[in-house]
Short mmCIF file of C-alpha atoms and ligand atoms in Angstrom, two decimals:
data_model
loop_
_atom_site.label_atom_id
_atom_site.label_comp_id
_atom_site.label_asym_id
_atom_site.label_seq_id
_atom_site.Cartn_x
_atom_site.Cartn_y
_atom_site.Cartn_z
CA UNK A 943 -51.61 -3.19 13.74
CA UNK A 944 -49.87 -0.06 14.02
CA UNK A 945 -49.92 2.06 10.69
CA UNK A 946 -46.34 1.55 9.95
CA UNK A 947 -46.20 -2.16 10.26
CA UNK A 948 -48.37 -5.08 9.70
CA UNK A 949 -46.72 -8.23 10.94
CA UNK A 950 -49.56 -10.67 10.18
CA UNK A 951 -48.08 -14.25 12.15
CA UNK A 952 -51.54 -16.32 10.44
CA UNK A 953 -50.11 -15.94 6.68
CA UNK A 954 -47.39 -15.22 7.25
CA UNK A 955 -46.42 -11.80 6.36
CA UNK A 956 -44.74 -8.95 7.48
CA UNK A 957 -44.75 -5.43 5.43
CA UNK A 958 -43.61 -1.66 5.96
CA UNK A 959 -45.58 0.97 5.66
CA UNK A 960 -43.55 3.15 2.94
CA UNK A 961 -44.68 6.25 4.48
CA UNK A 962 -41.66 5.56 7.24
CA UNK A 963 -38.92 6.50 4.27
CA UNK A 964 -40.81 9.68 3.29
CA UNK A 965 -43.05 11.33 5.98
CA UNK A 966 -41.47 14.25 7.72
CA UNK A 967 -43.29 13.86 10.94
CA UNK A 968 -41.84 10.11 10.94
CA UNK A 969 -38.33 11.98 10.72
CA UNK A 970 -38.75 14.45 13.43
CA UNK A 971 -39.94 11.45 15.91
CA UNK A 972 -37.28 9.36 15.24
CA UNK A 973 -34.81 11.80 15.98
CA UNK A 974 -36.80 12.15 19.48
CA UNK A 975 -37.29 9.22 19.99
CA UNK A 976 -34.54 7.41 18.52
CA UNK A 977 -31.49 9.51 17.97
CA UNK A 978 -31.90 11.59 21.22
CA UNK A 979 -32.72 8.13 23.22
CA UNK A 980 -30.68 5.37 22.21
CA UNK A 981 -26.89 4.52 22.38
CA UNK A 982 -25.02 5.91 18.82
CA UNK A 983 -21.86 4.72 17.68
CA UNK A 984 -18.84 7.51 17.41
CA UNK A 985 -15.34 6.21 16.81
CA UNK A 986 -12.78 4.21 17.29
CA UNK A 987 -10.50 4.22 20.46
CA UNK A 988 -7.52 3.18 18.14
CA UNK A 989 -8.22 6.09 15.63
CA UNK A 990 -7.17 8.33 18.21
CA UNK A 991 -3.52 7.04 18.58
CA UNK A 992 -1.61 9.90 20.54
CA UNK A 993 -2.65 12.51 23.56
CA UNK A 994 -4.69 15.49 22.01
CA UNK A 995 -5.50 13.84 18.57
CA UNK A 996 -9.32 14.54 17.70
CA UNK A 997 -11.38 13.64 14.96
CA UNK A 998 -15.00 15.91 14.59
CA UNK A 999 -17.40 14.00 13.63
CA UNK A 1000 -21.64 14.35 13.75
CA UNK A 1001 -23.58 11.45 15.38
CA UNK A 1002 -27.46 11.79 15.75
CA UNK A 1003 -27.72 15.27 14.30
CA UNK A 1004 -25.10 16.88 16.99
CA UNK A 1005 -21.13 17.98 15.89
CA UNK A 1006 -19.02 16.34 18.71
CA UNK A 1007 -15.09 16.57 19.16
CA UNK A 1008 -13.86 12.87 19.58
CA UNK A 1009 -10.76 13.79 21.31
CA UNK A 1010 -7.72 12.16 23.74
CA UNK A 1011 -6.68 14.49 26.57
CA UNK A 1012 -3.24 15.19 27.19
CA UNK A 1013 -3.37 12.33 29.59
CA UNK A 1014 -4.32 9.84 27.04
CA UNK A 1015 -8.02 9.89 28.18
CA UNK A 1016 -11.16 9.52 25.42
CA UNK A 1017 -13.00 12.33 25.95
CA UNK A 1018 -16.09 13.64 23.97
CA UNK A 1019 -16.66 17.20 24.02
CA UNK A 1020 -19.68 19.16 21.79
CA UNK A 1021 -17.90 20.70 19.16
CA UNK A 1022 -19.83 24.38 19.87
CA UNK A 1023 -18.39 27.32 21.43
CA UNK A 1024 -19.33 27.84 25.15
CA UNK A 1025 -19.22 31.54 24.60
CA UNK A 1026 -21.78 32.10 21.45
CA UNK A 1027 -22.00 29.04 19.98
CA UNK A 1028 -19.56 29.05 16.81
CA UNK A 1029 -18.14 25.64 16.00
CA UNK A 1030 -15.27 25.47 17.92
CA UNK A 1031 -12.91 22.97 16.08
CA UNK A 1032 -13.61 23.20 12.24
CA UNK A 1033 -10.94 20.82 11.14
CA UNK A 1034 -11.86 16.70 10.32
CA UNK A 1035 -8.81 15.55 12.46
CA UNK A 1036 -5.48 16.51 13.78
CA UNK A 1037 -3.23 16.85 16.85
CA UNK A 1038 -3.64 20.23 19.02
CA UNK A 1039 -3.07 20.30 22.92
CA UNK A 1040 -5.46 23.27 22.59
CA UNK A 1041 -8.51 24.53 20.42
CA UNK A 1042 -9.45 28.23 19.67
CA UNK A 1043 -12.41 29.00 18.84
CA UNK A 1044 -12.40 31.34 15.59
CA UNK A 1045 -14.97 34.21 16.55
CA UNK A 1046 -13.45 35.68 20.11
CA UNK A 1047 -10.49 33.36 20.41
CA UNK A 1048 -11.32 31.73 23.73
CA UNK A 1049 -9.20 28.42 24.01
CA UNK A 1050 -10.01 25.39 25.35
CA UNK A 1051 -7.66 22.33 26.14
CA UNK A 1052 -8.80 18.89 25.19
CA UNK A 1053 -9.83 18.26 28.80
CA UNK A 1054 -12.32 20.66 27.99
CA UNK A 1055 -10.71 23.69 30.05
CA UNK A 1056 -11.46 27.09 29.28
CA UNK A 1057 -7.11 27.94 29.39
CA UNK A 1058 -7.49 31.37 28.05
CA UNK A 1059 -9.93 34.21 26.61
CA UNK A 1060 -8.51 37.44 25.13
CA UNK A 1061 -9.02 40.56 27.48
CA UNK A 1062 -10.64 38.36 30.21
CA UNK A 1063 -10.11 41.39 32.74
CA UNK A 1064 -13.32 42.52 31.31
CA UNK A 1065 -15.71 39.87 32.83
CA UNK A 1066 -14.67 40.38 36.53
CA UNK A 1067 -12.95 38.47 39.86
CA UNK A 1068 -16.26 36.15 40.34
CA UNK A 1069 -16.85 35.20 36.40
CA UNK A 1070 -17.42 31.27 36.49
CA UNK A 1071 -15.30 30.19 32.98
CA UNK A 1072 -17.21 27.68 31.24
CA UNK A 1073 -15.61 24.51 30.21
CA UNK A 1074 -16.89 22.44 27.05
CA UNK A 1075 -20.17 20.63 27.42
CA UNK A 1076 -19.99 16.87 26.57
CA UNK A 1077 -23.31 14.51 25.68
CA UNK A 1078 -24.40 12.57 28.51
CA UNK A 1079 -23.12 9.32 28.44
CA UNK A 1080 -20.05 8.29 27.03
CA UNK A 1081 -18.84 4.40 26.78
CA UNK A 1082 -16.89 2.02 24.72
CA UNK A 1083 -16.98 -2.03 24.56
CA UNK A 1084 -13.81 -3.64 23.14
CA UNK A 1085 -12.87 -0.47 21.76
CA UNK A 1086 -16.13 0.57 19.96
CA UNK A 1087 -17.08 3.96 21.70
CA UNK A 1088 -20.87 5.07 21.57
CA UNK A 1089 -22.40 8.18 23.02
CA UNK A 1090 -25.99 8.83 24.30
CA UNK A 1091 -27.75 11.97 24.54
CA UNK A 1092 -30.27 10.28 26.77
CA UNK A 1093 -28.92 10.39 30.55
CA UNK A 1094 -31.22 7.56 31.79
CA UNK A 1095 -30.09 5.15 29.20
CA UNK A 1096 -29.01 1.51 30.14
CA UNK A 1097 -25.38 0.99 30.16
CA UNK A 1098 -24.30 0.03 27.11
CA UNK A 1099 -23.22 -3.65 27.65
CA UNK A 1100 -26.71 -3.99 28.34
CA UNK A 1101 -27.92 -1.87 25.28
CA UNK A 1102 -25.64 -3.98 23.25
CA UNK A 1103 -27.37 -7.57 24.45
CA UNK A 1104 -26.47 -10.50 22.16
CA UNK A 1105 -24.06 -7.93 19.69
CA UNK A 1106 -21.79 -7.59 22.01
CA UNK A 1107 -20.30 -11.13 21.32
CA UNK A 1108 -20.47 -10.42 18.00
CA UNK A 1109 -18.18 -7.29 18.21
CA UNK A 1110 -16.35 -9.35 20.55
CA UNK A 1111 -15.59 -11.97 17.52
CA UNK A 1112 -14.43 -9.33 15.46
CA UNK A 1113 -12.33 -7.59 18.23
CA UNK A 1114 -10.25 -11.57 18.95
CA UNK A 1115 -8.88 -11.42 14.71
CA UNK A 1116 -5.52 -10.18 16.84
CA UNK A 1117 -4.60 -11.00 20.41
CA UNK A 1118 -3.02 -7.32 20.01
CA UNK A 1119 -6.49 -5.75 19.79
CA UNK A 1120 -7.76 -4.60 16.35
CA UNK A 1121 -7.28 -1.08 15.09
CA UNK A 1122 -9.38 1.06 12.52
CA UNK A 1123 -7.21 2.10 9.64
CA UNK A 1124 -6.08 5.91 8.59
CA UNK A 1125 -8.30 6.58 5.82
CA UNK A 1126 -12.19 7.24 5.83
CA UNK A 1127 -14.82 6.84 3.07
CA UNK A 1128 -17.58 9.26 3.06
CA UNK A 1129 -20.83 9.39 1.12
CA UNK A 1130 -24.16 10.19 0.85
CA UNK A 1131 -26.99 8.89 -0.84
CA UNK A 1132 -30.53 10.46 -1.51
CA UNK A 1133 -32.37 7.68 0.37
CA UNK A 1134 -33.36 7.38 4.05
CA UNK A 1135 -31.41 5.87 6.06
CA UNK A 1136 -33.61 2.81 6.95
CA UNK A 1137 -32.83 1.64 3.33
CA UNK A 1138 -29.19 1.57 4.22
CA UNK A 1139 -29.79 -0.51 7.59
CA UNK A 1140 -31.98 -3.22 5.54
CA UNK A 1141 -29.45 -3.36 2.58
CA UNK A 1142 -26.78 -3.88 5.42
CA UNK A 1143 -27.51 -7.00 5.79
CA UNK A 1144 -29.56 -8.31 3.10
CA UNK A 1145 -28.22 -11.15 1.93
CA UNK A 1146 -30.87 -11.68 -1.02
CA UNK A 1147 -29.73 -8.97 -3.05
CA UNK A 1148 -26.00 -9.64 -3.29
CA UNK A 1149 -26.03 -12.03 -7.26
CA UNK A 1150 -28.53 -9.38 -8.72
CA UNK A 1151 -27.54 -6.11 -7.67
CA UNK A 1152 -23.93 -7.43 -7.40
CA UNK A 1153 -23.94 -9.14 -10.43
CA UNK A 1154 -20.60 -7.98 -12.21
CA UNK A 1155 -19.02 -8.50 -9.24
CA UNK A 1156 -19.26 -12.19 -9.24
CA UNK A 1157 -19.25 -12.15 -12.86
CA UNK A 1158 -15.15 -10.85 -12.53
CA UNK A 1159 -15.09 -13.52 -9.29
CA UNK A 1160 -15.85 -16.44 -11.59
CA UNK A 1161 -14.08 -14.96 -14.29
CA UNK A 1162 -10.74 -14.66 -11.94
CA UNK A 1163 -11.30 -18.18 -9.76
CA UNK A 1164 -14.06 -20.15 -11.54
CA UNK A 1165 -17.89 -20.93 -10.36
CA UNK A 1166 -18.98 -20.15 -6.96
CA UNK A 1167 -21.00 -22.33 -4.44
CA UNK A 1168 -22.88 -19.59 -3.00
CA UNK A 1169 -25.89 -22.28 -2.55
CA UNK A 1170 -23.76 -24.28 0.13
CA UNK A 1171 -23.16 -21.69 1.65
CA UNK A 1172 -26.31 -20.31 2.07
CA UNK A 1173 -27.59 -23.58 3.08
CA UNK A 1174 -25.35 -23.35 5.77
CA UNK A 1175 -25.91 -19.75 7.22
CA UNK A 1176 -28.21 -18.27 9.98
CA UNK A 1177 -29.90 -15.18 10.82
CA UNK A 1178 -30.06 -14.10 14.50
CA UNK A 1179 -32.36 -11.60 16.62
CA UNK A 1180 -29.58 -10.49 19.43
CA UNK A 1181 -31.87 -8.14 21.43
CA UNK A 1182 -32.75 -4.38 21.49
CA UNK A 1183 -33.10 -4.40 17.96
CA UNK A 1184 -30.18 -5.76 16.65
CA UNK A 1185 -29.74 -8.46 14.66
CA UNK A 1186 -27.41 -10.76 12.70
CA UNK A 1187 -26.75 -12.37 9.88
CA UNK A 1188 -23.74 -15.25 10.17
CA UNK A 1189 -22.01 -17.75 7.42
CA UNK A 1190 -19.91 -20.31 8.23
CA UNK A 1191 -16.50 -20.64 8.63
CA UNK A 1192 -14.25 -20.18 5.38
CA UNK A 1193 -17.31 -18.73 3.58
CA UNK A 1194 -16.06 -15.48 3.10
CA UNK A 1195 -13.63 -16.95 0.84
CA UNK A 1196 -15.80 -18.21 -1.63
CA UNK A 1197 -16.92 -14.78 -2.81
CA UNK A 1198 -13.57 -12.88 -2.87
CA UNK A 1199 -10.52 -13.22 -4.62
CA UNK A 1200 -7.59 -15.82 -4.32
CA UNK A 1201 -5.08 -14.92 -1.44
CA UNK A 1202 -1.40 -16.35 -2.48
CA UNK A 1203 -0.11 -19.74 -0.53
CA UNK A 1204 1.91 -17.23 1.27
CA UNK A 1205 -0.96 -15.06 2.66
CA UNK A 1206 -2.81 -18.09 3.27
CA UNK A 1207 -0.22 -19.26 5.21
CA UNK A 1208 0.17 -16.17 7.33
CA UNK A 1209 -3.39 -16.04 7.88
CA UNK A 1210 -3.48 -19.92 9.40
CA UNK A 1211 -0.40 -19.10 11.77
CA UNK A 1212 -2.43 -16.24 13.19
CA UNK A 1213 -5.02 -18.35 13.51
CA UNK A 1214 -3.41 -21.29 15.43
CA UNK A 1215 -1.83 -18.49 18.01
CA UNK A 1216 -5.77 -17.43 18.48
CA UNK A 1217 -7.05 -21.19 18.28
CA UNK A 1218 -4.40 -21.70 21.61
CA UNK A 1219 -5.85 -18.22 23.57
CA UNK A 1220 -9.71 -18.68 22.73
CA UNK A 1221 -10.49 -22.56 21.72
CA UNK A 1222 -11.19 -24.12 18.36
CA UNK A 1223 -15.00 -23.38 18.81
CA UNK A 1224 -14.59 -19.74 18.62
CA UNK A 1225 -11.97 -19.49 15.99
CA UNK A 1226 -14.15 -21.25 13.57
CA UNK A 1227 -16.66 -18.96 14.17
CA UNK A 1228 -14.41 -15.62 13.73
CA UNK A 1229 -13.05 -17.36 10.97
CA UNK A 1230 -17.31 -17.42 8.94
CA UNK A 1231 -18.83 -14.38 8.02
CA UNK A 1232 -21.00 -11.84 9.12
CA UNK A 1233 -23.67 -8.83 9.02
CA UNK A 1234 -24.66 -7.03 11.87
CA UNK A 1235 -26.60 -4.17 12.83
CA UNK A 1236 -26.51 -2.46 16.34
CA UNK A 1237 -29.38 -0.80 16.53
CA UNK A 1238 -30.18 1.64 15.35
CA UNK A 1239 -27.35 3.10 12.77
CA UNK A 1240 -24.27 1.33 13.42
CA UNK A 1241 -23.39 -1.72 10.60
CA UNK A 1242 -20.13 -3.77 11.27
CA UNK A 1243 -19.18 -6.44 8.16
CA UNK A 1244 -17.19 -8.94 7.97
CA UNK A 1245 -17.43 -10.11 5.13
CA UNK A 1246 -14.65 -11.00 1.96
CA UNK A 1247 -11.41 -10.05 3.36
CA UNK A 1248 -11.74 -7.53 6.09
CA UNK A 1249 -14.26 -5.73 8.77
CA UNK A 1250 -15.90 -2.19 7.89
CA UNK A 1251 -17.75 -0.79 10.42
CA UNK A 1252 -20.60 1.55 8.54
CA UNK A 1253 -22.11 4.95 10.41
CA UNK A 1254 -24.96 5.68 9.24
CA UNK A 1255 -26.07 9.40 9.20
CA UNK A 1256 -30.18 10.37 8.67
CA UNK A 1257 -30.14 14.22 7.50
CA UNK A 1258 -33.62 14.10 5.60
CA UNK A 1259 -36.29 11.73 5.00
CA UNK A 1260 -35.00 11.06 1.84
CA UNK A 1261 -30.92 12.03 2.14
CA UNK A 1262 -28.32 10.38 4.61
CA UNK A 1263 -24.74 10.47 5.10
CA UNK A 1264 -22.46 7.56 5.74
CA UNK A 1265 -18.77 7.24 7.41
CA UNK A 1266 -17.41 3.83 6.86
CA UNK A 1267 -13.38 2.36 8.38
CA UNK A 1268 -11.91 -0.76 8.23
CA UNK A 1269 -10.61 -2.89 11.17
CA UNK A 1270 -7.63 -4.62 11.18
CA UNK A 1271 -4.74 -6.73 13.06
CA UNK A 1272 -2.13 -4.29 13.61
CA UNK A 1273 0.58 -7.44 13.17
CA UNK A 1274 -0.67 -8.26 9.35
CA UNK A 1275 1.95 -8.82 6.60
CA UNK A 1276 1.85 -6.64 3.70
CA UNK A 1277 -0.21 -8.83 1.30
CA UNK A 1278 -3.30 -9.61 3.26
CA UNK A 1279 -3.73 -6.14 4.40
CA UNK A 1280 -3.01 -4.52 0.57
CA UNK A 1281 -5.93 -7.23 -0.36
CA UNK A 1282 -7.92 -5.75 2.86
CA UNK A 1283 -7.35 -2.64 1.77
CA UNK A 1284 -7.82 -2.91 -1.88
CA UNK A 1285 -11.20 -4.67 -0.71
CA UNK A 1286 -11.53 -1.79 0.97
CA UNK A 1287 -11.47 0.52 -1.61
CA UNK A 1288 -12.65 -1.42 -4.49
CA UNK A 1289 -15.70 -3.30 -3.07
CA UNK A 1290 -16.85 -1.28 -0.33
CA UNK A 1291 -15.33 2.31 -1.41
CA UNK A 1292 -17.74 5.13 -2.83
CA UNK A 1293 -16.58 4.20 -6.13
CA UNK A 1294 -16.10 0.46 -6.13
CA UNK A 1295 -17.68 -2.50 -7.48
CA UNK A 1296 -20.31 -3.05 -4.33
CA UNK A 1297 -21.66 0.21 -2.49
CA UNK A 1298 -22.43 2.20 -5.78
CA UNK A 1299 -25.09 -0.84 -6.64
CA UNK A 1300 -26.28 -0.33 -3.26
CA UNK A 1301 -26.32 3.47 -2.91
CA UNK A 1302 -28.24 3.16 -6.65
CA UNK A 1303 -30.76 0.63 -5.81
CA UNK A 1304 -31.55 2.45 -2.10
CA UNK A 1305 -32.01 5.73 -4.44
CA UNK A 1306 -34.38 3.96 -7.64
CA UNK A 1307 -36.80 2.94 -4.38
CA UNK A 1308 -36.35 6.29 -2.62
CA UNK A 1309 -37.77 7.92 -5.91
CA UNK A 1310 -40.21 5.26 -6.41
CA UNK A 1311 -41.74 6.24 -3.01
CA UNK A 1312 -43.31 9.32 -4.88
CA UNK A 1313 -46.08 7.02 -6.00
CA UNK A 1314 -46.82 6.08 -1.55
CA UNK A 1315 -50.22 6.90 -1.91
CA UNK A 1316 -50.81 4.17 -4.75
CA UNK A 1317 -48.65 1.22 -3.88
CA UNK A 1318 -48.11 1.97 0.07
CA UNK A 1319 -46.42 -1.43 1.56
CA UNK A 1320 -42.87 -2.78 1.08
CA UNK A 1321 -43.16 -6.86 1.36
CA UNK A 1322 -40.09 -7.91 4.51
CA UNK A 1323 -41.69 -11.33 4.96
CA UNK A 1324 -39.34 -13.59 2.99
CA UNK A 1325 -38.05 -16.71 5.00
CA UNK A 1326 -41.07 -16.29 7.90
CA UNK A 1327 -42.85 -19.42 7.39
CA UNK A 1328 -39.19 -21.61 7.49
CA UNK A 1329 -38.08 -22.78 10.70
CA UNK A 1330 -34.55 -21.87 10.18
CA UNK A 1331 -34.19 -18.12 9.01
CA UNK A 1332 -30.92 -18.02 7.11
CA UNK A 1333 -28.90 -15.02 5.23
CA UNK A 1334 -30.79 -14.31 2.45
CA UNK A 1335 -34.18 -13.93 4.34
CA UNK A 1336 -35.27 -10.83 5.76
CA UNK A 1337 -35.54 -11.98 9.41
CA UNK A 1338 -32.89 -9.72 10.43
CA UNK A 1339 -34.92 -6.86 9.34
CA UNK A 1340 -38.26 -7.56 10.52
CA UNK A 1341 -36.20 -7.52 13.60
CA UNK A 1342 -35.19 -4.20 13.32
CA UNK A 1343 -38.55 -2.71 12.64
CA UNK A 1344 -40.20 -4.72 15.64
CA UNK A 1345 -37.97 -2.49 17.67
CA UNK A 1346 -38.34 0.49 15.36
CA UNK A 1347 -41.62 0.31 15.58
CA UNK A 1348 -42.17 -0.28 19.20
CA UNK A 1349 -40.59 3.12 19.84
CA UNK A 1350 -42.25 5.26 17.33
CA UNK A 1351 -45.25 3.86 18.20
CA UNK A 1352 -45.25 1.95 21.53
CA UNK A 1353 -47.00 -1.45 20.08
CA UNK A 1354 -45.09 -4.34 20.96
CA UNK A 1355 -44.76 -6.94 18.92
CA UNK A 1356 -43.72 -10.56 19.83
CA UNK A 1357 -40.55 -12.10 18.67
CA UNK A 1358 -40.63 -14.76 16.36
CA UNK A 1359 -39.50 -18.30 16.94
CA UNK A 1360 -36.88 -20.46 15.51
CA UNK A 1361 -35.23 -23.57 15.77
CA UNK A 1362 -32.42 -23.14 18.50
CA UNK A 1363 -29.09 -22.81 16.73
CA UNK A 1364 -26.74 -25.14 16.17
CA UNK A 1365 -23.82 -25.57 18.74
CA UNK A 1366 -21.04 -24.16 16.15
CA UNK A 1367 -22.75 -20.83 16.11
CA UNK A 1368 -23.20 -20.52 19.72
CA UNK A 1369 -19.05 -22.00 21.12
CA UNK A 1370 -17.84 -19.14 23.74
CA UNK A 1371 -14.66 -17.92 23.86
CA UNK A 1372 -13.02 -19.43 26.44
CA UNK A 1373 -10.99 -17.59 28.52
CA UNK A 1374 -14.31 -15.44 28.94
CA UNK A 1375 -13.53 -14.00 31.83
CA UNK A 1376 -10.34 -12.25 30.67
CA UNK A 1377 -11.33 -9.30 28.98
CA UNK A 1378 -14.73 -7.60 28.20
CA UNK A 1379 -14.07 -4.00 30.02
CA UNK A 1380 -16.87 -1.35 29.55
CA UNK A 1381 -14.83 1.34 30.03
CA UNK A 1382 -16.43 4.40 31.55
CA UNK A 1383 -15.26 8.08 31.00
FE1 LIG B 2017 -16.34 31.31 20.55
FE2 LIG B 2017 -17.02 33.78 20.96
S1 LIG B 2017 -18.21 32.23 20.06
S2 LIG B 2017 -15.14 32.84 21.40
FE1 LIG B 2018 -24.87 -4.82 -1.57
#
């Protein structure tokens, strides 16, 4: 048993050592071991619409420039000055065929050209001018682009295992490709950011932490069957860490608010276009719900009424930052995406009805941790002695501190086993062979 986790099979139990949320030494390796080493999710390609928009943004502790050339090319350039190292592009976003860097003024295209450097007679015919450095990988699957520091790293369909049919679900809600929306939330919360990942998809918490949520639910649409569909949900390991947790089709439904005949209507029609390009099978399963965590910092829900995709930022043992966007089909009529994006705002939003509960709860524990030394394991074990793991048990997140684990520390520790799933949750897509580019930059 490792010190961090003891994942007893016999009794069964499975608990985290709570020194993991507070130890600085535990921070420092995982950004080694973790951050530096694994494949971290940056943007959007759609959020970059036109050549030279950029967006800076910080992923694993560096500032990066998410940028389109002038060619229409994703690029990813380190948002430091070649020169002496001031940040070279200080604004969140824009448009701006070149950058100029505010200490010397060298300029840089978004190709990552040094174009120009005031008085450059002064460094001589055989000065080599030094373009932008970028990190070492740079990928994107259906749209999601991720960056690794790590130049040995897998590619990333291979990083991303089993989620990459999963963000392949959520990339087929338009045949026109999805798009992230203008508009960002940001916040922080004074927890560490492994409380965020587990809360991500923790499906127990939702009536109690979440309870005047449902309260204004059943007050607006009547009681909820949120025991059906429970009953009828699944939790899935998909490799590498990440994991799952899926409801069934229509589910998402039951715990938001009523859409008009109208917007019901348009949904269906979008539906039967995608039922005719991908088969019956898969549309029922884009059409349940789910919670899913790529390994290690990346959350993408789809849950009541729209996908956010969640970034999830460590800055201190006990503080992290969070970016969150929401996906949509660029064809939807007004009323189902002013519902998406009300949802948006007023269930996922910094100051809505869901992620304040959240960001509270993560911070009550985070305090609580003062008292390590006397009470020094968190219980992760619920659902472990079923043989179907479903939504509200915590097998997605004993899954993600196997793999935690197994890189802080280098014990490996088995999978467990479950009952295969049932064929609804496994239907391809089938014109699988169409589309799955990893494109490579
Ligand atoms: Fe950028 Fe000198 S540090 S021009
Ligand atoms: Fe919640």
């Amino acid at each position: 048993m490792s010190q961090y986790i003891d994942d007893d099979r016999r009794m069964p139990r499975f608990r985290v050592n709570r020194k993991v949320m507070t130890d600085p030494d535990v921070f420092a390796r995982e950004k080694e071991k973790i951050f530096d080493k694994t494949w971290l999710y940056l943007g959007h390609e759609t959020e970059l619409r036109k050549p030279n928009d950029f967006k800076t943004r910080n992923v694993g502790g560096r500032p990066l420039i998410f940028t389109r050339d002038k060619k229409g090319r994703i690029r990813v350039w380190v948002n430091s000055c070649p020169h002496r190292g001031a940040m070279l592009c200080r604004e969140g976003s824009g448009n701006a065929r070149f950058m100029t860097c505010a200490y010397h003024g060298w300029s840089f295209s978004t190709s990552g050209d040094l174009v120009s450097m005031p008085g450059d007679t002064a460094y001589g015919p055989g000065f080599e001018r030094p373009g932008l450095a970028a990190p070492a990988k740079v990928d994107s699957y259906r749209g999601f682009v991720f960056v690794s520091f790590d130049p040995e790293i897998v590619d990333l369909k291979t990083y991303l295992a089993g989620a990459a049919e999963y963000l392949d679900l959520v990339s087929d809600m338009s045949v026109e490709g999805m798009e992230a929306l203008e508009g960002t939330h940001h916040y922080s919360a004074r927890a560490n950011w492994k409380l965020l990942v587990e809360n991500s998809f923790d499906g127990y918490h939702a009536m109690s932490t979440h309870q005047r949520y449902f309260e204004m639910i059943v007050a607006a649409r009547g009681p909820i069957d949120a025991g059906s569909s429970l009953a009828n949900s699944r939790s899935i390991n998909l490799g590498n860490g990440h994991a799952v947790t899926v409801g069934a089709s229509g589910s998402g439904d039951i715990f938001g608010r009523a859409l008009s005949a109208e917007a019901r209507a348009e949904r269906e029609a979008r539906y039967e276009r995608l039922r005719a390009k991908y088969g019956e099978g898969w549309v029922e399963r884009l059409n349940g719900i789910r919670n899913m965590v790529i390994f290690p910092n990346l959350v993408v829900i789809d849950l009541v009424m729209g996908v956010v995709i969640r970034k999830i930022d460590p800055i201190a043992p006990d503080y992290m930052e969070v970016t969150a966007w929401e996906l949509a089909p660029p064809e939807e009529g007004p009323e189902l995406k002013r519902q998406r994006l009300d949802n948006f705002l007023t269930f996922w939003g910094p100051g809505g009805l869901a992620s304040p509960d959240d960001v509270e709860m993560l911070e009550s524990a985070q305090s609580a941790y003062a008292s390590v030394a006397e009470l020094e394991w968190s219980d992760i074990s619920r659902g472990m002695h079923s043989n179907v793991p479903i939504q509200s048990d915590e097998y997605q997140m004993r899954t993600f501190w196997r793999r935690w684990n197994e890189i802080i520390t280098g014990e490996v520790l088995p999978p467990e086993e479950y009952d295969p799933l049932p064929g609804y949750w496994t239907a391809p897509r089938l014109d699988l062979e169409a589309d799955t580019p990893v494109t490579s930059f």
